[in-house]
mmCIF file of C-alpha atoms in Angstrom:
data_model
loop_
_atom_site.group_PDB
_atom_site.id
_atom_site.type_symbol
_atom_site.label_atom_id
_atom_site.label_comp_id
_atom_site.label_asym_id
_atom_site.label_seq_id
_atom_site.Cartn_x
_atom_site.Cartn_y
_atom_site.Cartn_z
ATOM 1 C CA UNK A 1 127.354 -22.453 -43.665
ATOM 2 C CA UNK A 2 130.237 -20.727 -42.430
ATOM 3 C CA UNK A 3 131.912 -20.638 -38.759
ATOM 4 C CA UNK A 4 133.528 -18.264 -37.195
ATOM 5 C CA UNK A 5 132.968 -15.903 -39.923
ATOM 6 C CA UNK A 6 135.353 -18.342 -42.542
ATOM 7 C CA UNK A 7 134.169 -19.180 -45.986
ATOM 8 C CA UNK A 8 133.596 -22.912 -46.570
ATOM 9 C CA UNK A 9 136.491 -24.029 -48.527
ATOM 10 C CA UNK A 10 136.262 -24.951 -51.972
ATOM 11 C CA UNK A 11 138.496 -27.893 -52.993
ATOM 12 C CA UNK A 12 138.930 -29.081 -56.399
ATOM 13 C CA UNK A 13 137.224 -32.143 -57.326
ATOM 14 C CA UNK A 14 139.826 -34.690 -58.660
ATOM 15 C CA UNK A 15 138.103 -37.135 -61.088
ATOM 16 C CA UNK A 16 139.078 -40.603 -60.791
ATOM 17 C CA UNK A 17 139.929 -42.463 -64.001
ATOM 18 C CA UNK A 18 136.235 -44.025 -64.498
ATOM 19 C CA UNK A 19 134.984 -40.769 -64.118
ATOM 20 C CA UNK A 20 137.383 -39.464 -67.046
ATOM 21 C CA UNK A 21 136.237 -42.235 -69.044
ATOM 22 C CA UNK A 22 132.545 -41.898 -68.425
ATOM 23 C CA UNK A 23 132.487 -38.123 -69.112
ATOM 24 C CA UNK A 24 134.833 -38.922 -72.624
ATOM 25 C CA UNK A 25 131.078 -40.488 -73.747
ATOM 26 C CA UNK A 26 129.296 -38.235 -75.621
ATOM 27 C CA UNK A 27 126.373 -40.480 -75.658
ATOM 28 C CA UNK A 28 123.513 -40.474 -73.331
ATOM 29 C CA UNK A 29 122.689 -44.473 -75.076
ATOM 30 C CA UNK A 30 125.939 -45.389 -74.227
ATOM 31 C CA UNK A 31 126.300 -44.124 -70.674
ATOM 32 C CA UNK A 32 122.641 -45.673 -70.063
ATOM 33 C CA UNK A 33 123.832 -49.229 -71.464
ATOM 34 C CA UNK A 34 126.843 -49.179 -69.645
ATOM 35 C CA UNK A 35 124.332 -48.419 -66.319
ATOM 36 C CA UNK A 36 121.985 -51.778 -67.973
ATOM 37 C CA UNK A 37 125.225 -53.520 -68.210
ATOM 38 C CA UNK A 38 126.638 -53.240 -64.844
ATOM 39 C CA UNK A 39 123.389 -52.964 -63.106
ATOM 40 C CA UNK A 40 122.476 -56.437 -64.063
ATOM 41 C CA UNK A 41 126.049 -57.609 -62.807
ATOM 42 C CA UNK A 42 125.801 -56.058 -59.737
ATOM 43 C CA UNK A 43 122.601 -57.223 -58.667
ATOM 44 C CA UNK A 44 122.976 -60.834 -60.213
ATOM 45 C CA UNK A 45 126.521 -61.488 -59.699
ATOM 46 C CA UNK A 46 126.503 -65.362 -60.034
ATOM 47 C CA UNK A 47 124.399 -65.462 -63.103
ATOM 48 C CA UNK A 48 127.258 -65.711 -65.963
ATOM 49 C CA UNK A 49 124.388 -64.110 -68.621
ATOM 50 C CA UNK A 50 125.148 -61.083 -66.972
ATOM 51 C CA UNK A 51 128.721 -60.861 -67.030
ATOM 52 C CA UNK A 52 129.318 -60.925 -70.810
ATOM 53 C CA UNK A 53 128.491 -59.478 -74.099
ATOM 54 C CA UNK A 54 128.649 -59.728 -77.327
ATOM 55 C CA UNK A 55 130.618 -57.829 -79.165
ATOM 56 C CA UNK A 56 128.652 -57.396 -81.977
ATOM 57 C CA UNK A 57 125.290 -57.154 -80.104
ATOM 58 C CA UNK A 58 123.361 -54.236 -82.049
ATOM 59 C CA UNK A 59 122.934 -51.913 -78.742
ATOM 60 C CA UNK A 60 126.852 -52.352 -78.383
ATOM 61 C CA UNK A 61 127.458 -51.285 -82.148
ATOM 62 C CA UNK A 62 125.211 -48.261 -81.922
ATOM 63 C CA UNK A 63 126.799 -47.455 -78.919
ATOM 64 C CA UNK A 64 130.177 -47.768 -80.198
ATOM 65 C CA UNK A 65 129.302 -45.645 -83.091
ATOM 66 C CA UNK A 66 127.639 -43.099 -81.366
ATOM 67 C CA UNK A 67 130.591 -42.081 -78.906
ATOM 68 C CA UNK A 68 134.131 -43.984 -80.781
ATOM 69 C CA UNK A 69 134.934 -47.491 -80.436
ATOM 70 C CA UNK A 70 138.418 -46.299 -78.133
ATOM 71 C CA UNK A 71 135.828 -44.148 -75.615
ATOM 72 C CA UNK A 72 133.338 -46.935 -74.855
ATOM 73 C CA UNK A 73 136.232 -49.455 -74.697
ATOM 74 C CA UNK A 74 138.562 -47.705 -72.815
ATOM 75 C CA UNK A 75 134.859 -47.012 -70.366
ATOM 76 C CA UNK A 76 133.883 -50.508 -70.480
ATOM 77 C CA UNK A 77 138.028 -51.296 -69.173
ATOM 78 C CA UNK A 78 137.375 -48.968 -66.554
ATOM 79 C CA UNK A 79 134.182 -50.557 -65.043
ATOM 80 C CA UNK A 80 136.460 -54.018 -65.615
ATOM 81 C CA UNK A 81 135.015 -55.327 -68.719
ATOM 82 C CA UNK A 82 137.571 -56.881 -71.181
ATOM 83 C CA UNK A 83 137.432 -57.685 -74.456
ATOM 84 C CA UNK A 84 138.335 -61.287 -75.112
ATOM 85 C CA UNK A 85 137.604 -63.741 -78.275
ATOM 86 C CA UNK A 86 136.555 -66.938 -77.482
ATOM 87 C CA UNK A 87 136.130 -70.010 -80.161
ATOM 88 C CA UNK A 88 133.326 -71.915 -81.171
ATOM 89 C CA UNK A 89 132.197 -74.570 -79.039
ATOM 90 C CA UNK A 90 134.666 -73.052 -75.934
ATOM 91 C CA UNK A 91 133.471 -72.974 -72.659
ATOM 92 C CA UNK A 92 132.087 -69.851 -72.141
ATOM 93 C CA UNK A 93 130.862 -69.084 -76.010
ATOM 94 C CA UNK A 94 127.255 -69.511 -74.849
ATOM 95 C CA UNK A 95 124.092 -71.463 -75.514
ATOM 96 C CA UNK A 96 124.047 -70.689 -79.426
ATOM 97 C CA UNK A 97 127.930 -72.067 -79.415
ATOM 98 C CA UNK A 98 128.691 -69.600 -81.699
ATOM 99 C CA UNK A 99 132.494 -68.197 -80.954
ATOM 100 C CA UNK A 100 133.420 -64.138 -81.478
ATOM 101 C CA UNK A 101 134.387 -61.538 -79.423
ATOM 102 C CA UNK A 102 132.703 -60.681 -76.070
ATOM 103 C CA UNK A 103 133.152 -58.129 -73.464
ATOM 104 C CA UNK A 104 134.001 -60.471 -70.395
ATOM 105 C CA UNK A 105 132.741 -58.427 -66.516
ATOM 106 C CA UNK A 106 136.103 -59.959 -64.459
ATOM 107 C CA UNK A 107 135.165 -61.802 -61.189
ATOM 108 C CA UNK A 108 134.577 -59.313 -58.514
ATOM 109 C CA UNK A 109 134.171 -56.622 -60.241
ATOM 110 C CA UNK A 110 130.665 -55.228 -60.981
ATOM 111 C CA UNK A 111 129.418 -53.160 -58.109
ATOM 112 C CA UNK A 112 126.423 -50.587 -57.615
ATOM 113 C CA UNK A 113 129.171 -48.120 -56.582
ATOM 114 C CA UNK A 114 130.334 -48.258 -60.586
ATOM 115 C CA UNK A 115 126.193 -47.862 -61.318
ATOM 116 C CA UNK A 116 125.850 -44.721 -59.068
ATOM 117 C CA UNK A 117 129.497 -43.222 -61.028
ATOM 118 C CA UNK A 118 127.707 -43.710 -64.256
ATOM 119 C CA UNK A 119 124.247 -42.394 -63.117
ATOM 120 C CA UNK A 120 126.189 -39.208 -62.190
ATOM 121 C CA UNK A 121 128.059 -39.210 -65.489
ATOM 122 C CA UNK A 122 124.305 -39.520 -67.355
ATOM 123 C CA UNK A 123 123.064 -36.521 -64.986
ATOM 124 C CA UNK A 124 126.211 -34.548 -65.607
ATOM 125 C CA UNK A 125 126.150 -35.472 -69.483
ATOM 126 C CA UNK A 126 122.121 -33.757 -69.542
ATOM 127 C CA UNK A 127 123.067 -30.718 -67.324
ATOM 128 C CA UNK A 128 126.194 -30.345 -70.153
ATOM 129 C CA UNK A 129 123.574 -30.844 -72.992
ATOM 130 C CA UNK A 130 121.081 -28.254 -71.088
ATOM 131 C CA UNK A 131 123.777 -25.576 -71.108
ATOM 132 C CA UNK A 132 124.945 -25.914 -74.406
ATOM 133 C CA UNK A 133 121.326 -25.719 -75.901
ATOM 134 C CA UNK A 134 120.980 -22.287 -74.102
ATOM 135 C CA UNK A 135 124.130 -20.802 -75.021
ATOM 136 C CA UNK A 136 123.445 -22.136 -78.754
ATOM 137 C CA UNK A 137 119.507 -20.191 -78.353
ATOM 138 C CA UNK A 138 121.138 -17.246 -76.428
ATOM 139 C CA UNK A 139 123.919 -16.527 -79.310
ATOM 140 C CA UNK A 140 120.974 -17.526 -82.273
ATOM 141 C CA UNK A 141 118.928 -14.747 -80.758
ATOM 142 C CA UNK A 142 121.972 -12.122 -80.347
ATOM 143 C CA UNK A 143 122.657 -12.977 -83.719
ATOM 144 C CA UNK A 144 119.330 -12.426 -84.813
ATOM 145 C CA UNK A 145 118.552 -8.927 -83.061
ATOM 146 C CA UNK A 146 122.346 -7.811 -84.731
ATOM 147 C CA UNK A 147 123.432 -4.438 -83.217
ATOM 148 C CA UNK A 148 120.267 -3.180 -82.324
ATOM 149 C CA UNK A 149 118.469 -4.309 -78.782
ATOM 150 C CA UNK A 150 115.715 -6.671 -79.115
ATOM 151 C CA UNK A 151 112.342 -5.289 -77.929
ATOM 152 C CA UNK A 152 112.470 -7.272 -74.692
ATOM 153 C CA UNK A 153 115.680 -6.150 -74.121
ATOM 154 C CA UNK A 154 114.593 -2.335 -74.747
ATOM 155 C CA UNK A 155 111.587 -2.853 -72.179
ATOM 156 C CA UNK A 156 113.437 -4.312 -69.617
ATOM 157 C CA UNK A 157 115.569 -1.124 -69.481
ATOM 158 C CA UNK A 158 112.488 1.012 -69.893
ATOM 159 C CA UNK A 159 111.067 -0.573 -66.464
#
């Protein structure tokens, strides 16, 4: 839409630092745990299951090793999850009793505003994905037709 004959202005986006830390994932499993993860502590904010996890829990591992142990940690900071040990038989260690490290969600913190952030890191992470698998078929099949013009390309110029 323009008025008065002006072109809309464009203004650069800046990212805030949860966005920078949500786009350093390269993991669509991590990004979408992250979204389980907060979603639960947004929408059940006095229920204490949902405001830590293990450390060692085997979706957090494969997440961890799918994108770097700094990225989802320095993502999980971001959203205002820290990393804490707590001892066996501690308040806090859980129904099992059994002591480790946990990712603790801080009191307040948690919101859907943080879920909707990492839903549009997810969407931006599959439109990255999208382009890159063109430009990788694009430059196979360049490649592949070598200095001569593919047959498709010779008759689109014939038409």
């Amino acid at each position: 839409m323009t008025y008065a004959g002006y072109v809309p202005a464009k203004i650069a986006s800046v990212k805030t630092p949860l966005q920078v830390a949500l786009l350093a994932l390269e993991s669509e499993a991590a990004l979408e745990l992250l979204s389980t993860l907060c979603r639960n502590a947004a929408c059940a904010p006095a229920d204490p299951k949902y405001r830590k996890v293990r450390a060692t829990n085997s979706r957090v591992a494969a997440a961890c090793d799918a994108c770097g142990v700094e990225a989802f940690e320095a993502a999980m900071g971001a959203l205002g999850w820290s990393k804490t040990t707590i001892a066996e038989g501690e308040e806090g260690a859980g129904a099992a009793g059994g002591g480790g490290e946990f990712f603790v969600l801080a009191p307040g913190k948690g919101t859907m505003a943080q879920v909707r952030e990492i839903q549009d890191a997810v969407t931006e992470f599959k439109r990255s994905s999208r382009v890159k698998t063109v430009r990788a078929i694009s430059s196979r099949s360049n490649l592949a037709s070598g200095t001569e013009e593919s047959e498709d390309a010779k008759r689109i110029k014939e038409q």
